[in-house]
Structure formats: C-alpha cells, structure tokens
PDB file of C-alpha atoms in Angstrom:
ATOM      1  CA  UNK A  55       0.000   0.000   0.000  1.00 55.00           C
ATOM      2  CA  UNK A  56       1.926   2.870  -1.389  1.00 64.00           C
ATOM      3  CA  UNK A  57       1.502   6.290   0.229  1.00 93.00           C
ATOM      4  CA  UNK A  58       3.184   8.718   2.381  1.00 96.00           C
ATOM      5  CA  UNK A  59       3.269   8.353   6.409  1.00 96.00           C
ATOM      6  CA  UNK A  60       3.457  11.101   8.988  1.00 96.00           C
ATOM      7  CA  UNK A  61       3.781   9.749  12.946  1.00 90.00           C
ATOM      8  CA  UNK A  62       1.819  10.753  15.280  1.00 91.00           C
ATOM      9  CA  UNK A  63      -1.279  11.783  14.481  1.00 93.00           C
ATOM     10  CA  UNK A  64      -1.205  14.825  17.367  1.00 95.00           C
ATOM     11  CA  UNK A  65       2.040  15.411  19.835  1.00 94.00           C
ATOM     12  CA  UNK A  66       2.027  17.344  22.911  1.00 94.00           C
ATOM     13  CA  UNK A  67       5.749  19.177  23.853  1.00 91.00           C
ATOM     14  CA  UNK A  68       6.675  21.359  26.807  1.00 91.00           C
ATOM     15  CA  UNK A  69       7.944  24.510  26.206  1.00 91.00           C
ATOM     16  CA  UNK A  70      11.889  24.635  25.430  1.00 90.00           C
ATOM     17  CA  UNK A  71      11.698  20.995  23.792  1.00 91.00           C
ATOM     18  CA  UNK A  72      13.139  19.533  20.837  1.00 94.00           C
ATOM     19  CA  UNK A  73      10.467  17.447  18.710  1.00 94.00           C
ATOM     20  CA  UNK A  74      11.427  15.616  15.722  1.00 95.00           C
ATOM     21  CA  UNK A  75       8.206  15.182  13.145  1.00 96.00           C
ATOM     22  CA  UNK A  76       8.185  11.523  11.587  1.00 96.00           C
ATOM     23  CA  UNK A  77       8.129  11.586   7.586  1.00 97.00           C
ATOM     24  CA  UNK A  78       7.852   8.549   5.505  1.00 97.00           C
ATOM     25  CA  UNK A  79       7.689   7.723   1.601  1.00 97.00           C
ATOM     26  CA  UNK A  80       7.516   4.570  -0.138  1.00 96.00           C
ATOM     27  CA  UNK A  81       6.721   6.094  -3.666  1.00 96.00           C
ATOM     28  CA  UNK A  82       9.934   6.559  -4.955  1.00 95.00           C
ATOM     29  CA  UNK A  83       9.820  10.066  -4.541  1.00 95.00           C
ATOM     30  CA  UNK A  84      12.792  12.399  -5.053  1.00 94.00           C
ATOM     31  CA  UNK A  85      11.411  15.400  -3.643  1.00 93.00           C
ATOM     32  CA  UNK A  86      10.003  16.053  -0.376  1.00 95.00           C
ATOM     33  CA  UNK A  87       8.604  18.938   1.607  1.00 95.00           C
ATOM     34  CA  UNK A  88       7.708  20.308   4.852  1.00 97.00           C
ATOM     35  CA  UNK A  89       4.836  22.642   5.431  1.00 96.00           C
ATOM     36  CA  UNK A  90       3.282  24.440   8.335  1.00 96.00           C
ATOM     37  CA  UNK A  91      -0.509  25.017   8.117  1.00 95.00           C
ATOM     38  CA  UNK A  92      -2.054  27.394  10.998  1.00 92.00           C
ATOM     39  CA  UNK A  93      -6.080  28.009  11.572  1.00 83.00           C
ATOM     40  CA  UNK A  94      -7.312  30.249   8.661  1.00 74.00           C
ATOM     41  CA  UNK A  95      -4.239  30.494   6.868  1.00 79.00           C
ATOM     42  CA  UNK A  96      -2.895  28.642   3.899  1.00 84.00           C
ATOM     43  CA  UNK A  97       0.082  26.318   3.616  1.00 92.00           C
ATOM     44  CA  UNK A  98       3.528  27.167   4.598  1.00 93.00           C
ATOM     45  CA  UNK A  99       6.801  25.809   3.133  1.00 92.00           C
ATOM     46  CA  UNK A 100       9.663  25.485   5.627  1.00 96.00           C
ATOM     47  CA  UNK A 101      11.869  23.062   4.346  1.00 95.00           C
ATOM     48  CA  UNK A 102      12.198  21.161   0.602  1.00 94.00           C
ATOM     49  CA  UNK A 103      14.501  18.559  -0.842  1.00 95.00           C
ATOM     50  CA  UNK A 104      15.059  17.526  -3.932  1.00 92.00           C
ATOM     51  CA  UNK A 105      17.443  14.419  -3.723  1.00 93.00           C
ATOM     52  CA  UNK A 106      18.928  12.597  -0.763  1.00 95.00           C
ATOM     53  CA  UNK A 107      21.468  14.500   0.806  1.00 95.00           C
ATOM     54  CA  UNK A 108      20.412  18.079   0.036  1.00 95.00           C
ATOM     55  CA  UNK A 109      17.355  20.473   1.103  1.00 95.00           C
ATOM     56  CA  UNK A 110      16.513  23.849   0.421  1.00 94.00           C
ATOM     57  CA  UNK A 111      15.257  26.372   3.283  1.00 94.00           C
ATOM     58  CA  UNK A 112      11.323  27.087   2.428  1.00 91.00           C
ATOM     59  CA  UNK A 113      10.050  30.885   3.488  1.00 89.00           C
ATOM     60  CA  UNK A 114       9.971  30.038   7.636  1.00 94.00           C
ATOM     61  CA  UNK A 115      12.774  27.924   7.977  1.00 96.00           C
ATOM     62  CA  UNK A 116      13.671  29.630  11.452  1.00 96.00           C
ATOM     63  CA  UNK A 117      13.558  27.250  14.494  1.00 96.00           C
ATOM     64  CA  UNK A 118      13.629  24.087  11.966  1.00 97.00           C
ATOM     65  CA  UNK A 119      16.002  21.763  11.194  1.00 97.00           C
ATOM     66  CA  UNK A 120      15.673  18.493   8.363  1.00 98.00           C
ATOM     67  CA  UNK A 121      17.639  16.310   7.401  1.00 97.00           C
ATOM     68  CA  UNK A 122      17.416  13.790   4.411  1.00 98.00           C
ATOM     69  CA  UNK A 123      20.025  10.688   4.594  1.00 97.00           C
ATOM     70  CA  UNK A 124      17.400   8.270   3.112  1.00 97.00           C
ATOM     71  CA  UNK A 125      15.831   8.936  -0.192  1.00 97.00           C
ATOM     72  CA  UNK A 126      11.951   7.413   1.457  1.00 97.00           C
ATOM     73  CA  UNK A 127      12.709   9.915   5.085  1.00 98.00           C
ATOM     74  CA  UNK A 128      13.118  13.262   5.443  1.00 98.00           C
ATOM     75  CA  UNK A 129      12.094  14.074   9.277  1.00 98.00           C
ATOM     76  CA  UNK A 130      11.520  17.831  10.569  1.00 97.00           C
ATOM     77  CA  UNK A 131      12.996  18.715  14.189  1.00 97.00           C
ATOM     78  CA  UNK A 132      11.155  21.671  15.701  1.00 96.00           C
ATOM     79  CA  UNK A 133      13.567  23.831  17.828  1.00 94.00           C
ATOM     80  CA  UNK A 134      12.946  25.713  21.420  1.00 89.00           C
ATOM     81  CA  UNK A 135      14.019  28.172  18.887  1.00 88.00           C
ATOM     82  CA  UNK A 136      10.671  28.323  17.154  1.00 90.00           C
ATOM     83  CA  UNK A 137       8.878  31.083  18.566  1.00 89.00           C
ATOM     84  CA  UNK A 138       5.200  29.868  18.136  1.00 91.00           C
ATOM     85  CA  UNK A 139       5.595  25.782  16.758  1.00 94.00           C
ATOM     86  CA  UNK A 140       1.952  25.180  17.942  1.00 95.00           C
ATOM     87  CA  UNK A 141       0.300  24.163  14.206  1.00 96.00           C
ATOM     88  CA  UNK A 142      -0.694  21.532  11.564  1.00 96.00           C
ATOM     89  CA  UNK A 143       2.830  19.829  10.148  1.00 97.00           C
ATOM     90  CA  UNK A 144       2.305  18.429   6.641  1.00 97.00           C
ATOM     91  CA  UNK A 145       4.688  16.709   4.982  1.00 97.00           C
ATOM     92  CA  UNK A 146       4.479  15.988   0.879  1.00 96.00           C
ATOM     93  CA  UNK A 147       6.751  14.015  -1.870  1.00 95.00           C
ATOM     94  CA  UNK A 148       6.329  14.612  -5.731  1.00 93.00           C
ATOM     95  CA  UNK A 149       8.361  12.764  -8.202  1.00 91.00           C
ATOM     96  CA  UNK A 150      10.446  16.149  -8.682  1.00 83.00           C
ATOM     97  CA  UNK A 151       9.929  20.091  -8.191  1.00 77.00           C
ATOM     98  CA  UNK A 152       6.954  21.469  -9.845  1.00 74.00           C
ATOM     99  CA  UNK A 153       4.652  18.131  -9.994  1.00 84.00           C
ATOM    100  CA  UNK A 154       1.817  16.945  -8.152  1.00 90.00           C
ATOM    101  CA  UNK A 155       2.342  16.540  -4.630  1.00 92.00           C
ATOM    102  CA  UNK A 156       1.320  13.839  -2.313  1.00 95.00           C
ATOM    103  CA  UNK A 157       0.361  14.585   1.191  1.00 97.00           C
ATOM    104  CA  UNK A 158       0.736  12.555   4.839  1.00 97.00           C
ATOM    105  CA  UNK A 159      -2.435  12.977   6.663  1.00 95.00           C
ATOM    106  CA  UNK A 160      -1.064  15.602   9.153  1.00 96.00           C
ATOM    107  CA  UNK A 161       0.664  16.213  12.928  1.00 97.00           C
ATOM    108  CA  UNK A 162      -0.990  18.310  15.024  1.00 96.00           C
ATOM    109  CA  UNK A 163       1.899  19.762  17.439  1.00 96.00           C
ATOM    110  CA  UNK A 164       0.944  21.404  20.253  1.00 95.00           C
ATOM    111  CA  UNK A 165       3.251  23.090  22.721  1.00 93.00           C
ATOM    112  CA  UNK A 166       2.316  24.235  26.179  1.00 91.00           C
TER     113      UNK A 166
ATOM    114  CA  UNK B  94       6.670  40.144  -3.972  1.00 77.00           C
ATOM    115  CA  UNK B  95       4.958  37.107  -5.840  1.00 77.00           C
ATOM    116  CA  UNK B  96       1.389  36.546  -4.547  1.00 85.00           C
ATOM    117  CA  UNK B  97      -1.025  34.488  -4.730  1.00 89.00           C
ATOM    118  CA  UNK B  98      -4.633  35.225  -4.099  1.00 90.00           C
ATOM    119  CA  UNK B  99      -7.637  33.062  -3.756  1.00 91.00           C
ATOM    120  CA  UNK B 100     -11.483  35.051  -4.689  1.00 77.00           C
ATOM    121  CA  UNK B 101     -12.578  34.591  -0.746  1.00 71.00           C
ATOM    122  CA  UNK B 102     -12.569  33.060   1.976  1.00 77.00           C
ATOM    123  CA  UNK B 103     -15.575  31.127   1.880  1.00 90.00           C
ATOM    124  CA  UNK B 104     -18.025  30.179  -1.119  1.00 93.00           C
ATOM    125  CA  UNK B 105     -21.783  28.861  -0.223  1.00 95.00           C
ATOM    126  CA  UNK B 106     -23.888  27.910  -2.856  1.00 96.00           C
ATOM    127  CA  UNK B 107     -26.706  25.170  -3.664  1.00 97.00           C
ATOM    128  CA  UNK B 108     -26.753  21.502  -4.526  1.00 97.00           C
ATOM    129  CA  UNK B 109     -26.640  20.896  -8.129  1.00 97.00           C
ATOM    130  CA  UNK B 110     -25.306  24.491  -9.075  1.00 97.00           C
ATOM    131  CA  UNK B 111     -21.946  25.108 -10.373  1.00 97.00           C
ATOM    132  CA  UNK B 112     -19.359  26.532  -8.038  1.00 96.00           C
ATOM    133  CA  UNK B 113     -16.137  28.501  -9.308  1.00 96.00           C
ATOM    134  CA  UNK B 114     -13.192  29.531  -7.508  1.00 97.00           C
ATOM    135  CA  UNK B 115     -11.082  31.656  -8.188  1.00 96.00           C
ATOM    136  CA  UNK B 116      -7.050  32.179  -8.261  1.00 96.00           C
ATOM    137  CA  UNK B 117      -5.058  34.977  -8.955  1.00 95.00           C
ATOM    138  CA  UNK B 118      -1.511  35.568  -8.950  1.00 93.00           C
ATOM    139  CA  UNK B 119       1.204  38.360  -9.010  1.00 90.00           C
ATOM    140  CA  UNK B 120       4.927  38.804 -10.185  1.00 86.00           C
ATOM    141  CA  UNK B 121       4.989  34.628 -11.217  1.00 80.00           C
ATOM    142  CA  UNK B 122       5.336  33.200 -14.481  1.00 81.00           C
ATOM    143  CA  UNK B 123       4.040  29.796 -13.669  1.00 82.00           C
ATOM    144  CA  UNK B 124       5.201  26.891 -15.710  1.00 79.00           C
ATOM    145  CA  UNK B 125       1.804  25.190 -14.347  1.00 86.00           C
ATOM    146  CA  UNK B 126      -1.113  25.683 -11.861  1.00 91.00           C
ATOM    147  CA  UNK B 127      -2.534  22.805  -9.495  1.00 94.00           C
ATOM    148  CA  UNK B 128      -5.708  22.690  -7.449  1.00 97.00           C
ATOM    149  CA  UNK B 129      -6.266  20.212  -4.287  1.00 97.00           C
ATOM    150  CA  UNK B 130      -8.613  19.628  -2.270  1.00 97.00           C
ATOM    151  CA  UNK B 131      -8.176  19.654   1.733  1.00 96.00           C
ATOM    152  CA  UNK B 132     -10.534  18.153   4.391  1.00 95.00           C
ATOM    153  CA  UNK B 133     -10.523  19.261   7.802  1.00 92.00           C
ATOM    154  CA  UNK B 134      -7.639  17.720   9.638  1.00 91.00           C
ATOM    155  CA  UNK B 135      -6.240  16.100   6.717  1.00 93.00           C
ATOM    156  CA  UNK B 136      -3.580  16.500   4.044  1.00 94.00           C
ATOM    157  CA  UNK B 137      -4.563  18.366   1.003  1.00 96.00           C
ATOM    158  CA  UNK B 138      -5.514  15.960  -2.188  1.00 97.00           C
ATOM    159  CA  UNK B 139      -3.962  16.622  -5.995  1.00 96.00           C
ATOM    160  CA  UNK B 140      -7.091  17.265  -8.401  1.00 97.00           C
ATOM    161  CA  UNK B 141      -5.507  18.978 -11.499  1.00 96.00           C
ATOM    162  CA  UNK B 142      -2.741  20.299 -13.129  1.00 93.00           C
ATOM    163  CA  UNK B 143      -2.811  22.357 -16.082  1.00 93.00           C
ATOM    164  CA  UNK B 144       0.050  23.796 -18.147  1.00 89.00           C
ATOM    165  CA  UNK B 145       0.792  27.365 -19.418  1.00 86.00           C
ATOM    166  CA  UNK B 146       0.454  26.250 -22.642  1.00 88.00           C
ATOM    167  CA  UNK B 147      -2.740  24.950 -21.835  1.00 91.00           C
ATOM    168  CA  UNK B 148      -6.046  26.916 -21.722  1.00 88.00           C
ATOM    169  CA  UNK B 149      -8.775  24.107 -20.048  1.00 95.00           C
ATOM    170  CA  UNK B 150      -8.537  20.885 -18.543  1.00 96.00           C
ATOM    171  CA  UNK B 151     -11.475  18.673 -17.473  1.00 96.00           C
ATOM    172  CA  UNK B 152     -11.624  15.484 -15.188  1.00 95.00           C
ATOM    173  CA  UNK B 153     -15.546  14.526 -14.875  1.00 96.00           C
ATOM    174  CA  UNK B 154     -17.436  17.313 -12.946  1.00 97.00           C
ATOM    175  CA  UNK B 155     -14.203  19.236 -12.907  1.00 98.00           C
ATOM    176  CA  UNK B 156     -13.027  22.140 -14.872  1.00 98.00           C
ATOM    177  CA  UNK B 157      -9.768  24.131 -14.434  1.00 98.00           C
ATOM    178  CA  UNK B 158      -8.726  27.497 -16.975  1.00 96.00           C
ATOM    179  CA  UNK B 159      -5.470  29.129 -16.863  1.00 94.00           C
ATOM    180  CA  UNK B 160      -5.109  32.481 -18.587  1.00 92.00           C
ATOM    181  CA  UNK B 161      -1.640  34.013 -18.355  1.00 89.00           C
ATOM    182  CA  UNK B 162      -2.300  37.141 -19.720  1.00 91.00           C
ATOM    183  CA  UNK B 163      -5.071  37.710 -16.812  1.00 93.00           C
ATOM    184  CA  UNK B 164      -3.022  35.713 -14.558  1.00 93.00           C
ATOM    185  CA  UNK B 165      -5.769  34.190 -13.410  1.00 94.00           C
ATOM    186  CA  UNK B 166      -7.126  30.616 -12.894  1.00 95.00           C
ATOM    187  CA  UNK B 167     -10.674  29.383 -12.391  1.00 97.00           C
ATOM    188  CA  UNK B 168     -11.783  25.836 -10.920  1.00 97.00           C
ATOM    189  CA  UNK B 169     -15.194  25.322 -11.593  1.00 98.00           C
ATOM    190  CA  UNK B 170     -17.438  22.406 -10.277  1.00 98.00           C
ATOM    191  CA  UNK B 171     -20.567  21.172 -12.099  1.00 97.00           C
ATOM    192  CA  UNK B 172     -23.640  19.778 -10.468  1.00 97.00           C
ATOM    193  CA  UNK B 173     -22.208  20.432  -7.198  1.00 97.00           C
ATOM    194  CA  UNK B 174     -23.276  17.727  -4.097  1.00 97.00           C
ATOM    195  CA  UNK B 175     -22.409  17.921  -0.523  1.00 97.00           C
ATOM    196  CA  UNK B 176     -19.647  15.780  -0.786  1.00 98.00           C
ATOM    197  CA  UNK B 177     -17.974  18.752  -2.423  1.00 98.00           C
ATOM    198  CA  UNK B 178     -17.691  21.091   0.641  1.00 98.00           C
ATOM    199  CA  UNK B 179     -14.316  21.155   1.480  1.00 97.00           C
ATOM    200  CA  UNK B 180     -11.790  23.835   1.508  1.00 95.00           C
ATOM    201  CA  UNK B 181      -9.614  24.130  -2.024  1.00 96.00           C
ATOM    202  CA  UNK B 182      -6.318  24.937  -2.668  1.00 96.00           C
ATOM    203  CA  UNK B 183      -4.276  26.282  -6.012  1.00 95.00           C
ATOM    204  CA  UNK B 184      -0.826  26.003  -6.004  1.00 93.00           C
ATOM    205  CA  UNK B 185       1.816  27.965  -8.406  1.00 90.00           C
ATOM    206  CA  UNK B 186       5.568  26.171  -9.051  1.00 81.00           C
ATOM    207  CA  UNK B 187       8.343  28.887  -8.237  1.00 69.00           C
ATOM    208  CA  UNK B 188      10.901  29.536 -10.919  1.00 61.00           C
ATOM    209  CA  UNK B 189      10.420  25.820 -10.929  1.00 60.00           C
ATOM    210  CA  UNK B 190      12.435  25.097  -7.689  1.00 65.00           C
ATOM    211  CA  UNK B 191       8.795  24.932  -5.462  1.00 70.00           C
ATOM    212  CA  UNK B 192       5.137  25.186  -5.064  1.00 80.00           C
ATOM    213  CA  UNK B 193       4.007  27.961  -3.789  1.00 87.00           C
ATOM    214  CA  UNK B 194      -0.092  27.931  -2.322  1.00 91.00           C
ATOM    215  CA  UNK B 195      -2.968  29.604  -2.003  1.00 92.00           C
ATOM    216  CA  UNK B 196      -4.601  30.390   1.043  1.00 91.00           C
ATOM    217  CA  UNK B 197      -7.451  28.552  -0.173  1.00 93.00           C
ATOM    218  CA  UNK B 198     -11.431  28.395  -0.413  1.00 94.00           C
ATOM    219  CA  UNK B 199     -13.432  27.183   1.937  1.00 94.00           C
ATOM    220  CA  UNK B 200     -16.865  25.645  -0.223  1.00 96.00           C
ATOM    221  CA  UNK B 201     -19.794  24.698   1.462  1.00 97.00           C
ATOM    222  CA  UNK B 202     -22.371  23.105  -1.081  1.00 97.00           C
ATOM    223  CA  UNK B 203     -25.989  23.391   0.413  1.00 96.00           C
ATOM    224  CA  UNK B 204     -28.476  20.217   0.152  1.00 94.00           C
TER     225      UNK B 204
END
C-alpha cells in the first residue's frame, strides 16, 4: 500500500523541547517537503529537498532543522528556537519540483 | 513580492449548481497551476494540473482554466453535491524550484 506516512497523528511538547516530526515515503519520490498550516491560513513551506542528501530552506525555515540521509525519510525537528511551533505539520513528496504533490495525513503539534 | 490570491474566503452555494473559484496571482510566471482539495484535519488531495500552454482541462465534474495574460485561474465544479464542501487549494511552481499555495477556499455546497 503505497503512500506517504506522517507519525503521530497529534504530539504534545513542553515549552523549550526539541520534537522531531516523523516523515515517511515509499513512492519513490525524489522530492520532499515540509509545510506548516495554521487556523485560517494557507500552507507554509519550511523546508524542501530535492534528492537525498540536500534540502533547500522554504520561506519560515527559522527554528527548523531536516535532514534527508534516506531517499523514502526526510524528518523535521522543531527547535525551542521556534517562537510559536503550535500548528498543523504536513509533509508531501512529488516525483520532482513542480509536480503533483502527495500529502501525509497531518501532525498536530501542540506546545504548552 | 509574488502573490497568490484566492477570490474569498468562503463560497456557499446550492446543490446541483456550479461553483467557481477563483485564483489569482502576481509577479509569477508559472510553468503550471494545481488545485487540491483539503478536508478538515487532513492533508490536502492533488485534483488537477494544467500547463501554461494549456487553456482548459477537465476530469468529470471538474473544470480548471489558466489564462496568463489575466493571470488568473478558475476551478469550476458542475452539479455540485455535498460531498464537495471542502476547503480548495491552487498552487503555483516557483521559478520551478517549489510550489508555492494559495490560502485557499473554503466551499460549502448546500443540500
């Protein structure tokens, strides 16, 4: 069952925490993305990669890290250096840049 | 700065009527234009690309325009049901390195 994973579902942090966001291909997907998606607003890109080894800073890459060692993972850390990481993580894979995109279901981070 | 602008926020309209959304964008020259579809709670869904070169695309009750001179895109759904409340995207590739998104419409299809 081909697809895209994203693990877990919703995650609770305390304030000043690292969190690493779970991101998993089997499609064969080169590229893969990170967005942030807050209440009202529209998607976000924070991090992209386009090949194993190498990723791109999106337009609110501050307070995130990535890294992409495995061409089917590509997992987002949130910092204590994100001021407000309280949002909707989505995480999407295209066969390159520029086509369709295929989207995990979602993490729902909340930090208190 | 590039910009990308979807009609409104929200779009109501009756069962069986069409419903068209609208996207407009600034300071791009897209290569191609995609729609998807987002449920709440949920990661958005591809429905259609269509190419600069291209003028229409259809995929059954679906029907996508791009106009480059306008800079404008429509998405237009025939014999709209229920099931098609749902919020929808357009999305814009970036001097082909990324997508860039709307901020999306939220349609609510009336029984």
């Amino acid at each position: 069952d081909g697809g895209i994973t994203q693990s877990p579902k919703y995650l609770f942090r305390k304030e000043g925490q690292n969190v690493t966001l779970s991101c998993e291909q089997n499609l064969n997907h080169d590229a893969m993305y990170w967005y942030r998606q807050d209440p009202g607003q529209g998607l976000r890109l924070i991090y992209y990669s386009q090949i194993v080894n190498d990723f791109q800073k999106g337009d609110i890459a501050e307070g995130y890290s990535v890294s992409r060692e495995k061409k089917e993972s590509f997992p987002l850390t949130v910092t204590s250096a994100q001021k407000n990481p309280t949002a909707f993580y989505l995480c999407a894979s295209s066969t390159s840049i520029g086509n369709e995109q295929y989207f995990g279901p979602g993490t729902r981070l909340t930090v208190t | 700065s590039q910009k990308i602008e979807q009609n409104s926020e929200a779009l109501n309209i009756q069962e069986g009527k069409t419903a068209t959304l609208t996207c407009n964008y600034t300071n791009y020259s897209p290569a191609y234009l995609q729609w998807y579809r987002q449920d709440p709670g949920r990661g958005p869904v591809f429905l259609l690309l269509i190419r600069e070169n291209e003028k229409e695309k259809r995929k059954e009750r679906l029907k996508v325009t791009f106009d480059t001179t306008l800079k404008q895109s429509l998405f237009h759904i025939t014999a709209s049901q229920p099931a098609d409340s749902a919020t929808y995207l357009c999305a814009l590739d970036r001097n082909n390195n990324d997508m860039r998104f709307g901020a999306g419409t939220r349609l609510t299809v009336k029984p």
